[in-house]
Short mmCIF file of C-alpha atoms in Angstrom, two decimals:
data_model
loop_
_atom_site.label_atom_id
_atom_site.label_comp_id
_atom_site.label_asym_id
_atom_site.label_seq_id
_atom_site.Cartn_x
_atom_site.Cartn_y
_atom_site.Cartn_z
CA MET A 141 18.82 16.90 2.31
CA SER A 142 18.36 16.71 6.06
CA TYR A 143 15.14 14.76 6.57
CA ARG A 144 13.54 12.67 3.84
CA GLU A 145 10.46 10.44 3.92
CA PHE A 146 9.94 7.54 1.55
CA ARG A 147 6.53 6.17 0.72
CA ALA A 148 6.03 2.68 2.11
CA PRO A 149 5.97 -0.32 -0.23
CA THR A 150 2.44 -1.56 -0.95
CA GLY A 151 2.66 -4.53 1.42
CA LEU A 152 3.45 -2.16 4.26
CA LEU A 153 0.78 0.44 3.48
CA PRO A 154 -1.67 -0.89 6.10
CA VAL A 155 0.87 -0.75 8.93
CA VAL A 156 3.58 1.75 7.95
CA ALA A 157 3.11 5.51 7.64
CA CYS A 158 6.50 6.12 6.02
CA LEU A 159 10.15 5.21 5.97
CA TRP A 160 12.54 8.05 6.80
CA ARG A 161 16.16 9.09 6.76
CA ASN A 162 17.47 11.92 8.89
CA ASP A 163 20.78 13.73 8.58
CA THR A 164 19.88 16.43 11.12
CA LEU A 165 21.28 14.40 13.98
CA VAL A 166 24.74 14.12 12.43
CA ASP A 167 25.83 17.23 14.28
CA GLY A 168 22.69 18.68 15.85
CA THR A 169 20.00 17.91 18.37
CA GLU A 170 16.35 17.54 17.50
CA ARG A 171 13.24 18.03 19.57
CA VAL A 172 10.80 15.19 18.88
CA VAL A 173 7.20 15.72 19.92
CA PRO A 174 4.44 13.12 20.42
CA ASP A 175 2.83 11.92 17.19
CA GLY A 176 1.10 8.72 18.28
CA CYS A 177 3.45 6.56 16.21
CA VAL A 178 5.95 3.88 17.13
CA ASP A 179 9.18 3.80 15.11
CA LEU A 180 11.78 1.14 14.46
CA VAL A 181 14.93 3.25 14.44
CA TRP A 182 18.60 2.88 13.64
CA LEU A 183 20.73 5.59 15.20
CA GLY A 184 23.77 4.87 13.09
CA ASP A 185 25.57 2.90 15.72
CA GLY A 186 24.58 -0.29 17.49
CA PRO A 187 21.43 -2.35 17.20
CA PRO A 188 18.04 -1.08 16.00
CA LEU A 189 15.68 0.30 18.63
CA VAL A 190 11.94 0.40 19.13
CA VAL A 191 10.95 3.96 20.00
CA GLY A 192 7.62 3.91 21.75
CA PRO A 193 4.85 6.51 21.58
CA ASP A 194 5.94 9.53 23.63
CA THR A 195 3.69 11.48 25.92
CA GLY A 196 6.08 14.40 26.17
CA PRO A 197 8.98 16.05 24.32
CA VAL A 198 12.23 14.16 23.81
CA VAL A 199 15.47 15.83 22.74
CA TRP A 200 17.58 13.58 20.53
CA GLU A 201 21.32 13.99 20.92
CA PRO A 202 23.76 14.10 17.99
CA THR A 203 24.63 10.67 16.61
CA GLY A 204 27.47 11.66 14.31
CA VAL A 205 25.98 9.71 11.41
CA PRO A 206 22.72 9.68 9.41
CA THR A 207 19.83 7.83 11.05
CA CYS A 208 16.78 6.11 9.59
CA GLY A 209 13.59 4.40 10.62
CA VAL A 210 10.26 2.80 9.84
CA ARG A 211 7.26 4.70 11.24
CA LEU A 212 4.34 2.45 12.15
CA ARG A 213 0.84 3.82 11.73
CA GLN A 214 -1.35 4.65 14.69
CA GLY A 215 -3.21 1.43 15.49
CA ALA A 216 -0.64 -0.88 13.90
CA ALA A 217 2.13 -0.92 16.51
CA GLY A 218 0.57 -3.50 18.87
CA ASN A 219 0.20 -6.17 16.17
CA VAL A 220 3.52 -5.42 14.48
CA LEU A 221 5.44 -5.55 17.75
CA GLY A 222 3.45 -8.51 19.03
CA LEU A 223 2.89 -6.90 22.42
CA PRO A 224 0.74 -4.06 23.74
CA ALA A 225 2.22 -0.82 22.40
CA SER A 226 1.72 0.68 25.87
CA ALA A 227 4.57 -1.57 27.03
CA VAL A 228 7.03 0.67 25.15
CA ARG A 229 5.33 4.00 25.91
CA ASP A 230 7.96 6.71 26.50
CA LEU A 231 10.72 4.12 26.05
CA GLN A 232 13.51 3.30 23.63
CA VAL A 233 14.33 -0.39 23.79
CA PRO A 234 16.52 -2.67 21.66
CA LEU A 235 14.47 -4.44 18.97
CA THR A 236 15.63 -7.82 20.31
CA GLU A 237 13.83 -7.14 23.59
CA VAL A 238 10.58 -6.89 21.67
CA TRP A 239 11.38 -9.57 19.09
CA PRO A 240 13.65 -12.07 20.85
CA GLU A 241 13.97 -14.01 17.58
CA ALA A 242 15.38 -10.98 15.74
CA GLY A 243 18.98 -11.44 16.87
CA ALA A 244 20.32 -12.04 13.36
CA LEU A 245 18.38 -9.11 11.92
CA SER A 246 19.54 -6.85 14.71
CA GLU A 247 23.13 -7.86 14.03
CA GLN A 248 22.74 -7.23 10.27
CA VAL A 249 21.30 -3.77 10.91
CA ALA A 250 24.01 -2.94 13.45
CA THR A 251 26.75 -3.81 10.97
CA ALA A 252 25.07 -2.54 7.79
CA GLY A 253 26.78 0.82 7.93
CA ASP A 254 24.42 2.64 5.60
CA THR A 255 20.86 3.86 5.91
CA ALA A 256 19.63 2.41 2.61
CA GLU A 257 20.62 -1.10 3.68
CA CYS A 258 19.14 -0.58 7.16
CA LEU A 259 15.83 0.59 5.74
CA ARG A 260 15.74 -2.42 3.43
CA LEU A 261 16.31 -4.76 6.38
CA LEU A 262 13.83 -3.06 8.71
CA ALA A 263 11.12 -2.75 6.04
CA GLY A 264 11.61 -6.41 5.11
CA ALA A 265 11.35 -7.46 8.74
CA VAL A 266 8.05 -5.63 9.20
CA LEU A 267 6.72 -7.11 5.93
CA HIS A 268 7.62 -10.61 7.06
CA ARG A 269 5.54 -10.17 10.23
CA ARG A 270 2.50 -10.35 7.89
CA VAL A 271 0.18 -8.60 10.32
CA THR A 272 -2.70 -6.20 9.90
CA PRO A 273 -3.56 -3.29 12.21
CA ASP A 274 -6.39 -3.47 14.72
CA PRO A 275 -9.26 -2.04 12.64
CA LEU A 276 -11.07 -0.64 15.68
CA ALA A 277 -8.02 1.27 16.90
CA THR A 278 -7.22 2.48 13.36
CA GLU A 279 -10.73 3.80 12.93
CA ALA A 280 -10.63 5.45 16.36
CA ALA A 281 -7.34 7.16 15.46
CA ARG A 282 -8.75 8.30 12.10
CA ARG A 283 -11.82 9.85 13.70
CA LEU A 284 -9.83 11.52 16.45
CA ALA A 285 -7.43 12.99 13.88
CA ASP A 286 -10.37 14.49 12.05
CA ARG A 287 -12.24 16.38 14.74
CA GLU A 288 -12.95 16.93 18.39
CA ILE A 289 -15.03 14.06 19.73
CA ARG A 290 -15.74 12.80 23.25
CA VAL A 291 -14.40 9.35 24.00
CA ALA A 292 -17.83 8.13 25.14
CA ASP A 293 -19.38 9.29 21.86
CA LEU A 294 -16.57 7.73 19.87
CA ALA A 295 -17.12 4.39 21.59
CA ALA A 296 -20.84 4.58 20.87
CA GLU A 297 -20.21 5.44 17.21
CA LEU A 298 -17.86 2.48 16.86
CA GLY A 299 -20.33 0.18 18.58
CA VAL A 300 -18.17 -0.82 21.54
CA GLY A 301 -18.12 -0.01 25.22
CA GLU A 302 -15.81 2.69 26.56
CA ARG A 303 -13.73 0.15 28.43
CA GLN A 304 -13.22 -2.00 25.36
CA LEU A 305 -12.24 1.05 23.29
CA HIS A 306 -9.78 2.03 26.00
CA ARG A 307 -8.26 -1.45 26.08
CA ARG A 308 -7.98 -1.85 22.31
CA VAL A 309 -6.59 1.64 21.63
CA THR A 310 -4.09 1.36 24.47
CA ALA A 311 -2.86 -2.00 23.16
CA ALA A 312 -2.70 -0.94 19.51
CA VAL A 313 -1.48 2.66 19.75
CA GLY A 314 0.14 2.78 23.16
CA TYR A 315 -1.96 5.68 24.41
CA ALA A 316 -5.33 5.77 26.12
CA PRO A 317 -7.97 7.32 23.82
CA LYS A 318 -7.85 10.62 25.74
CA THR A 319 -4.09 10.94 25.22
CA LEU A 320 -4.50 10.02 21.57
CA ALA A 321 -7.11 12.79 21.29
CA ARG A 322 -4.65 15.29 22.80
CA VAL A 323 -1.93 14.28 20.36
CA ALA A 324 -4.40 14.46 17.48
CA ARG A 325 -5.31 18.00 18.49
CA LEU A 326 -1.63 18.97 18.47
CA ARG A 327 -1.29 17.48 14.96
CA ARG A 328 -4.30 19.51 13.79
CA LEU A 329 -2.64 22.65 15.14
CA ILE A 330 0.45 21.88 13.05
CA GLY A 331 -1.46 20.76 10.00
CA ALA A 332 -3.70 23.77 9.39
CA ASP A 333 -2.75 25.28 6.02
CA GLU A 334 -4.25 28.69 6.66
CA ALA A 335 -2.67 28.94 10.12
CA PRO A 336 0.00 31.58 9.32
CA THR A 337 -2.71 34.13 8.54
CA MET A 338 -4.76 33.43 11.69
CA SER A 339 -4.40 34.78 15.21
CA LEU A 340 -3.18 32.32 17.85
CA ALA A 341 -6.59 32.37 19.50
CA ASP A 342 -8.29 31.43 16.23
CA GLN A 343 -5.73 28.69 15.56
CA ALA A 344 -6.47 27.30 19.03
CA LEU A 345 -10.20 27.16 18.36
CA ALA A 346 -9.77 25.72 14.87
CA ALA A 347 -7.65 22.86 16.22
CA GLY A 348 -10.25 22.12 18.90
CA TYR A 349 -8.82 23.75 22.04
CA ALA A 350 -11.29 25.40 24.40
CA SER A 351 -9.24 28.59 24.51
CA GLN A 352 -5.82 30.03 23.83
CA ALA A 353 -4.87 29.40 27.47
CA HIS A 354 -5.90 25.76 27.11
CA MET A 355 -3.73 25.47 24.01
CA THR A 356 -0.72 27.08 25.70
CA ASP A 357 -1.01 24.69 28.61
CA GLU A 358 -1.32 21.58 26.47
CA VAL A 359 1.29 22.53 23.88
CA HIS A 360 3.73 23.16 26.69
CA ARG A 361 2.98 19.83 28.27
CA LEU A 362 3.40 17.88 25.01
CA THR A 363 6.29 19.79 23.44
CA GLY A 364 8.07 21.60 26.27
CA VAL A 365 7.88 24.96 24.48
CA THR A 366 5.35 27.74 23.94
CA PRO A 367 2.90 27.53 21.02
CA VAL A 368 4.64 30.43 19.22
CA ARG A 369 8.05 28.83 19.46
CA PHE A 370 6.65 25.38 18.63
CA LEU A 371 4.80 26.53 15.52
CA GLU A 372 7.87 28.43 14.32
CA ASP A 373 10.03 25.33 14.77
CA VAL A 374 7.54 23.15 12.94
CA ARG A 375 7.44 25.50 9.96
CA LEU A 376 11.21 25.70 9.86
CA THR A 377 11.46 21.90 9.90
CA ALA A 378 8.82 21.53 7.22
CA ALA A 379 10.48 24.11 4.95
CA MET B 17 -22.80 -4.42 -26.86
CA THR B 18 -22.61 -1.62 -24.36
CA THR B 19 -22.43 2.12 -24.60
CA ARG B 20 -21.16 4.95 -22.45
CA THR B 21 -23.41 6.12 -19.66
CA THR B 22 -24.91 9.48 -20.30
CA THR B 23 -24.98 11.69 -17.26
CA THR B 24 -28.33 11.11 -15.67
CA PRO B 25 -29.09 13.05 -12.46
CA THR B 26 -28.32 10.03 -10.27
CA GLY B 27 -25.79 8.50 -12.65
CA THR B 28 -22.72 9.84 -10.91
CA SER B 29 -23.50 9.37 -7.22
CA GLY B 30 -21.40 6.81 -5.40
CA GLU B 31 -24.39 4.82 -4.25
CA SER B 32 -25.97 4.38 -7.68
CA ARG B 33 -22.54 3.68 -9.11
CA ILE B 34 -22.12 0.84 -6.63
CA ASP B 35 -25.66 -0.44 -7.15
CA SER B 36 -25.27 -0.67 -10.89
CA ALA B 37 -21.81 -2.22 -10.58
CA ARG B 38 -23.28 -4.81 -8.24
CA GLN B 39 -25.98 -5.57 -10.77
CA PHE B 40 -23.34 -5.99 -13.45
CA MET B 41 -21.25 -8.34 -11.30
CA GLU B 42 -24.28 -10.45 -10.35
CA GLY B 43 -25.33 -10.65 -13.98
CA THR B 44 -21.94 -11.34 -15.50
CA ALA B 45 -18.92 -11.94 -13.29
CA ARG B 46 -17.37 -15.21 -12.14
CA VAL B 47 -18.03 -16.53 -8.64
CA LEU B 48 -14.49 -15.51 -7.65
CA GLU B 49 -14.95 -11.82 -8.44
CA ARG B 50 -18.48 -11.86 -7.01
CA ARG B 51 -17.11 -13.15 -3.70
CA GLN B 52 -14.33 -10.54 -3.78
CA LEU B 53 -16.97 -7.87 -4.34
CA GLU B 54 -18.80 -9.02 -1.21
CA VAL B 55 -15.62 -8.71 0.83
CA PHE B 56 -14.98 -5.27 -0.63
CA LEU B 57 -18.48 -3.80 -0.37
CA ASP B 58 -20.06 -5.72 2.49
CA ASP B 59 -17.13 -6.68 4.71
CA ALA B 60 -18.03 -10.32 4.07
CA PRO B 61 -15.69 -13.04 5.38
CA VAL B 62 -12.76 -13.95 3.12
CA GLU B 63 -13.18 -17.76 3.26
CA PRO B 64 -15.62 -17.88 0.31
CA VAL B 65 -13.00 -16.06 -1.80
CA LEU B 66 -10.44 -18.70 -0.89
CA ASP B 67 -13.02 -21.41 -1.65
CA ALA B 68 -13.64 -19.84 -5.07
CA LEU B 69 -9.92 -19.65 -5.80
CA ARG B 70 -9.14 -23.30 -4.98
CA PRO B 71 -10.92 -24.92 -7.96
CA TYR B 72 -8.41 -23.17 -10.27
CA ARG B 73 -5.55 -25.00 -8.53
CA ASN B 74 -3.73 -28.01 -9.88
CA PRO B 75 -2.08 -30.88 -8.00
CA ASP B 76 1.33 -29.31 -8.83
CA GLY B 77 0.46 -26.35 -6.57
CA GLY B 78 0.01 -23.89 -9.43
CA PHE B 79 -3.11 -22.33 -10.94
CA GLY B 80 -4.64 -22.76 -14.39
CA HIS B 81 -8.12 -23.19 -15.91
CA ALA B 82 -8.17 -19.62 -17.23
CA LEU B 83 -7.88 -18.02 -13.81
CA GLU B 84 -6.13 -15.33 -15.87
CA PRO B 85 -8.60 -15.09 -18.74
CA ASP B 86 -6.09 -14.76 -21.62
CA VAL B 87 -4.61 -18.27 -21.21
CA ARG B 88 -7.40 -20.82 -21.16
CA CYS B 89 -5.57 -24.11 -20.67
CA PRO B 90 -6.16 -26.33 -17.63
CA GLY B 91 -2.44 -26.53 -16.84
CA SER B 92 -0.69 -24.24 -14.36
CA GLN B 93 0.54 -20.96 -15.81
CA PRO B 94 2.59 -18.02 -14.45
CA SER B 95 -0.13 -15.54 -15.40
CA ALA B 96 -2.65 -17.54 -13.34
CA ALA B 97 -0.24 -17.64 -10.40
CA LEU B 98 0.03 -13.86 -10.63
CA THR B 99 -3.75 -13.50 -10.60
CA ALA B 100 -4.04 -15.82 -7.58
CA LEU B 101 -1.42 -13.85 -5.64
CA GLY B 102 -3.27 -10.65 -6.50
CA VAL B 103 -6.50 -12.07 -5.07
CA LEU B 104 -4.74 -13.26 -1.91
CA ALA B 105 -3.08 -9.87 -1.43
CA GLU B 106 -6.30 -7.96 -2.00
CA ILE B 107 -8.16 -9.81 0.76
CA GLY B 108 -5.15 -9.74 3.07
CA ALA B 109 -4.82 -13.54 3.18
CA THR B 110 -1.10 -13.22 3.82
CA ASN B 111 -0.91 -16.35 5.95
CA ASP B 112 -2.96 -18.67 3.76
CA PRO B 113 -0.98 -21.80 2.78
CA MET B 114 -1.72 -21.06 -0.91
CA VAL B 115 0.72 -18.13 -0.72
CA THR B 116 3.89 -20.14 -0.10
CA ALA B 117 2.58 -23.05 -2.19
CA THR B 118 2.31 -20.65 -5.13
CA ALA B 119 5.83 -19.37 -4.51
CA ASP B 120 7.04 -22.99 -4.47
CA TRP B 121 5.28 -23.69 -7.77
CA VAL B 122 6.73 -20.57 -9.41
CA ALA B 123 10.19 -21.63 -8.23
CA SER B 124 9.62 -25.06 -9.82
CA VAL B 125 9.02 -23.55 -13.28
CA ALA B 126 11.60 -20.75 -13.08
CA ARG B 127 14.29 -20.68 -15.74
CA SER B 128 17.99 -20.96 -14.97
CA ASP B 129 18.31 -17.16 -14.64
CA SER B 130 15.43 -17.26 -12.06
CA GLY B 131 12.97 -15.44 -14.31
CA VAL B 132 9.70 -17.04 -15.35
CA ALA B 133 8.30 -17.38 -18.86
CA GLN B 134 5.17 -15.49 -19.80
CA VAL B 135 3.48 -18.69 -21.03
CA LEU B 136 4.46 -22.33 -20.45
CA PRO B 137 4.13 -25.06 -23.10
CA SER B 138 1.07 -26.52 -21.34
CA ALA B 139 -0.89 -23.79 -23.16
CA LEU B 140 -0.12 -25.32 -26.57
CA GLY B 141 -3.24 -26.61 -28.25
CA HIS B 142 -5.53 -24.61 -25.94
CA PRO B 143 -7.37 -21.36 -26.60
CA ARG B 144 -5.45 -18.20 -25.75
CA THR B 145 -5.02 -14.63 -26.93
CA PRO B 146 -2.44 -13.97 -29.65
CA TRP B 147 0.14 -12.41 -27.30
CA MET B 148 0.14 -15.46 -25.02
CA GLU B 149 2.56 -17.64 -27.00
CA PRO B 150 4.82 -20.10 -25.13
CA LYS B 151 8.46 -19.00 -25.29
CA ASP B 152 11.41 -20.11 -23.23
CA GLU B 153 12.62 -16.75 -22.07
CA SER B 154 12.19 -14.85 -18.83
CA SER B 155 9.38 -12.35 -19.00
CA PHE B 156 8.11 -9.22 -17.28
CA LEU B 157 5.69 -11.41 -15.30
CA THR B 158 8.70 -12.05 -13.05
CA PHE B 159 8.53 -8.43 -11.87
CA ALA B 160 4.85 -8.66 -11.06
CA ILE B 161 4.97 -12.05 -9.33
CA ALA B 162 7.95 -10.97 -7.23
CA GLY B 163 6.09 -7.76 -6.38
CA ARG B 164 3.02 -9.65 -5.19
CA LEU B 165 5.13 -11.97 -3.04
CA HIS B 166 6.83 -8.96 -1.46
CA GLN B 167 3.42 -7.39 -0.90
CA LEU B 168 2.35 -10.57 0.86
CA GLY B 169 5.44 -10.49 3.10
CA VAL B 170 6.79 -13.81 1.81
CA GLU B 171 10.30 -15.06 2.54
CA HIS B 172 11.36 -17.51 -0.15
CA PRO B 173 14.64 -18.38 -1.89
CA TRP B 174 13.06 -17.93 -5.32
CA LEU B 175 11.86 -14.46 -4.31
CA ASP B 176 15.43 -13.48 -3.44
CA ALA B 177 16.64 -14.70 -6.84
CA ALA B 178 13.73 -13.10 -8.72
CA THR B 179 14.33 -9.82 -6.88
CA ALA B 180 17.95 -9.88 -8.02
CA TRP B 181 16.77 -10.66 -11.58
CA SER B 182 14.30 -7.77 -11.46
CA TRP B 183 16.90 -5.28 -10.25
CA ARG B 184 19.28 -6.40 -13.01
CA GLU B 185 16.61 -5.89 -15.66
CA LEU B 186 15.35 -2.57 -14.32
CA GLU B 187 18.79 -1.10 -13.73
CA SER B 188 20.30 -2.11 -17.07
CA GLN B 189 20.37 0.64 -19.67
CA LYS B 190 17.52 -0.86 -21.74
CA GLU B 191 14.56 1.35 -22.49
CA ALA B 192 11.39 -0.04 -20.93
CA GLY B 193 7.98 0.35 -22.56
CA GLY B 194 4.43 -1.03 -22.58
CA TYR B 195 3.59 -3.65 -19.99
CA THR B 196 7.21 -3.82 -18.83
CA VAL B 197 6.51 -0.46 -17.19
CA VAL B 198 3.29 -1.70 -15.55
CA PHE B 199 4.86 -4.83 -14.11
CA GLY B 200 8.13 -3.08 -13.30
CA LEU B 201 6.21 -0.54 -11.20
CA GLN B 202 4.32 -3.35 -9.43
CA PHE B 203 7.69 -4.71 -8.36
CA LEU B 204 9.08 -1.31 -7.39
CA ASP B 205 5.97 -0.36 -5.41
CA ALA B 206 6.26 -3.56 -3.36
CA VAL B 207 9.97 -4.24 -2.89
CA PRO B 208 11.08 -3.22 0.62
CA ASP B 209 14.08 -1.22 -0.56
CA PRO B 210 12.89 2.40 -0.69
CA ASP B 211 16.06 4.18 -1.84
CA ARG B 212 16.79 1.83 -4.69
CA ALA B 213 13.11 1.69 -5.71
CA ALA B 214 12.83 5.49 -5.84
CA ALA B 215 15.86 5.67 -8.14
CA ALA B 216 14.56 2.90 -10.41
CA ILE B 217 11.11 4.51 -10.59
CA ASP B 218 12.76 7.72 -11.73
CA ARG B 219 14.58 5.79 -14.47
CA LEU B 220 11.18 4.78 -15.92
CA ARG B 221 10.16 8.40 -16.37
CA PRO B 222 11.18 8.60 -20.06
CA ALA B 223 8.68 5.82 -20.87
CA ILE B 224 5.78 8.02 -19.82
CA ARG B 225 4.30 10.54 -22.24
CA PRO B 226 3.39 14.10 -21.15
CA ASP B 227 -0.26 13.06 -20.61
CA GLY B 228 0.84 10.33 -18.16
CA THR B 229 0.22 7.38 -20.48
CA VAL B 230 2.49 4.66 -21.86
CA PRO B 231 1.94 3.42 -25.42
CA VAL B 232 1.67 -0.31 -26.10
CA PRO B 233 3.59 -1.25 -29.25
CA GLY B 234 1.86 -4.03 -31.14
CA GLY B 235 -1.43 -3.52 -29.30
CA ILE B 236 -4.76 -2.55 -30.81
CA GLU B 237 -4.83 0.82 -32.53
CA GLY B 238 -3.88 3.58 -30.12
CA GLU B 239 -3.58 1.16 -27.20
CA HIS B 240 -1.99 2.79 -24.19
CA ILE B 241 -1.72 2.26 -20.46
CA LYS B 242 -3.23 4.92 -18.23
CA PRO B 243 -1.88 6.57 -15.06
CA LEU B 244 -4.20 4.64 -12.72
CA GLU B 245 -3.18 1.37 -14.34
CA LEU B 246 0.46 2.26 -13.78
CA SER B 247 -0.09 3.51 -10.24
CA PRO B 248 -3.46 2.25 -8.97
CA ARG B 249 -3.06 3.19 -5.31
CA PRO B 250 -2.50 6.53 -3.62
CA GLU B 251 0.51 6.91 -1.31
CA THR B 252 2.64 4.42 -3.24
CA PRO B 253 6.19 5.00 -4.50
CA SER B 254 5.08 4.97 -8.18
CA ARG B 255 3.06 8.14 -7.57
CA ALA B 256 6.29 10.09 -7.91
CA LEU B 257 5.85 9.73 -11.69
CA PHE B 258 2.51 11.54 -11.85
CA THR B 259 1.22 14.98 -11.00
CA PRO B 260 -1.95 15.30 -8.89
CA ALA B 261 -3.58 16.86 -11.97
CA GLN B 262 -2.79 13.78 -14.08
CA ILE B 263 -4.26 11.50 -11.40
CA ASP B 264 -7.37 13.66 -11.03
CA ALA B 265 -7.93 13.71 -14.76
CA ASP B 266 -7.55 9.95 -14.91
CA LEU B 267 -10.01 9.46 -12.03
CA GLU B 268 -12.51 11.49 -14.00
CA ARG B 269 -11.80 9.36 -17.05
CA LEU B 270 -12.36 6.20 -14.97
CA GLU B 271 -15.62 7.52 -13.49
CA SER B 272 -16.90 8.40 -16.95
CA GLU B 273 -16.10 4.94 -18.29
CA GLN B 274 -18.69 3.05 -16.25
CA LEU B 275 -20.99 1.65 -18.93
CA ASP B 276 -24.76 1.62 -18.81
CA ASP B 277 -24.77 -2.05 -17.77
CA GLY B 278 -22.95 -0.98 -14.58
CA GLY B 279 -19.58 -2.52 -15.45
CA TRP B 280 -16.29 -1.27 -16.85
CA ASP B 281 -14.57 -2.57 -19.97
CA PHE B 282 -10.88 -3.19 -20.69
CA HIS B 283 -8.75 -1.44 -23.29
CA PHE B 284 -6.95 -4.28 -25.03
CA LEU B 285 -8.03 -6.79 -27.63
CA HIS B 286 -11.36 -8.58 -27.04
CA TRP B 287 -10.45 -11.96 -28.47
CA MET B 288 -13.00 -14.49 -27.22
CA PRO B 289 -16.42 -14.15 -25.56
CA ALA B 290 -15.44 -15.74 -22.24
CA GLN B 291 -12.12 -13.87 -22.11
CA SER B 292 -13.95 -10.59 -22.62
CA THR B 293 -16.63 -11.30 -20.04
CA GLU B 294 -14.19 -12.52 -17.41
CA TRP B 295 -11.88 -9.55 -17.82
CA ARG B 296 -14.82 -7.19 -17.43
CA GLY B 297 -15.58 -8.64 -14.00
CA ILE B 298 -11.95 -8.20 -12.99
CA VAL B 299 -11.59 -4.63 -14.27
CA THR B 300 -14.93 -3.60 -12.77
CA LEU B 301 -13.77 -4.77 -9.36
CA ASP B 302 -10.46 -2.93 -9.92
CA ALA B 303 -12.25 0.27 -10.92
CA LEU B 304 -14.33 0.23 -7.74
CA HIS B 305 -11.21 -0.32 -5.62
CA ILE B 306 -9.37 2.54 -7.30
CA LEU B 307 -12.31 4.94 -6.95
CA ARG B 308 -12.80 4.09 -3.28
CA GLU B 309 -9.12 4.40 -2.42
CA HIS B 310 -9.14 7.87 -3.96
CA GLY B 311 -12.25 8.91 -2.04
CA ARG B 312 -14.44 8.90 -5.13
CA LEU B 313 -16.89 6.25 -4.00
#
């Protein structure tokens, strides 16, 4: 078992997408691509980290031990962290920098020595925050995940101004709505069930790219590799 | 007396389903469930729900007065505390002072092993259903109350002790059945310990029959608990016990069980008129929640 996701306990359902454990990093690297989520992560050594929403690919180096984490939903990170999620964009920072009062927790996680205990501590800590996600940002993320939609139209549909949407999404997710839309399009490219039977050009259009060239450009920017290589990797990881 | 709805052309659409359920709730349900329905359907503010919950409280910090319809004494009861915590969790009132006050009350009536009895002696001499008999032993309500407190994100010394009690019970070799499975899963779905919960959920598998149901020994004839009562929400750990086909079939069962008065009925003993009416309001609200969370409403 190299990567395993656990369903979140009911109290965490509004703010947590999943809890995960990863053995891949014991002796290998892993390319992590933007998914619009913020994770609380334990890399098997030292204190827990907050891993912010990435805007480009990050290669994780071997840790020597299994790692685990709590993945916050899009739209929940700002309230769970207690600061604008954009403050940790493209960053990995110790949890105590975000939650100064979490010194004891951080110490417990650092000395726990096994992923099950770490997940219990991290999940408990998020539960005890007792926060809910920003409903506007959550709804914006849901609609963007679903289909191609212009930010101005999205704001109008949600009954807010573009500037307010920008502010709320940036604070809750860590991305501006346009970036979130780009990440959502990448997720649609990965998520299409019928994709293996379609041509690359058709996959590009189905995910919402203007053309295959547009897709190549964006996939490279977000993942650092070509669409062919990226889609192969994704299917290998999922298998 | 009510009968099954026959399939009329509009009888199955979400909108008419909601309209008739609303009619049922307005005609029958308690103020509490009516206020919860407004929050659920109309995005109404949650304060009226809290206002409707408070009259069931007692000066000791607990809840009574038949908040849970099977025990109809004025005194505070664990089953009423469980109902109150369920209401608070459903409307997301995680920071309301009633949450920790309820935990404090539960701690005050806990037994020496940290479990709580199903019924306290204050019920003696008051109307109640036959299975609600005061007994000084820790009951499966401990699982459910601990689960709700976890769901609400509470930190409390009693919760730590009750969590330890629940793990001991669930991980001992005993065979679980009936409502122990329901309340055990409520605990396991909520406890923030994913690895251990997944293993314990798997241990409950033998209790579930091939059709996804759990029989209730000593219940009414053929009484059994259904998949959506065991695992009411999608994306929860307890779903590991059921196949998508079992859940789909049970959703269809639930849809078909809306009666022609717009409400749903419950599947255990109807013992007293008020008990029956009050439960119907509660299970109707539950049915609407389950259908919406599965995209059927």
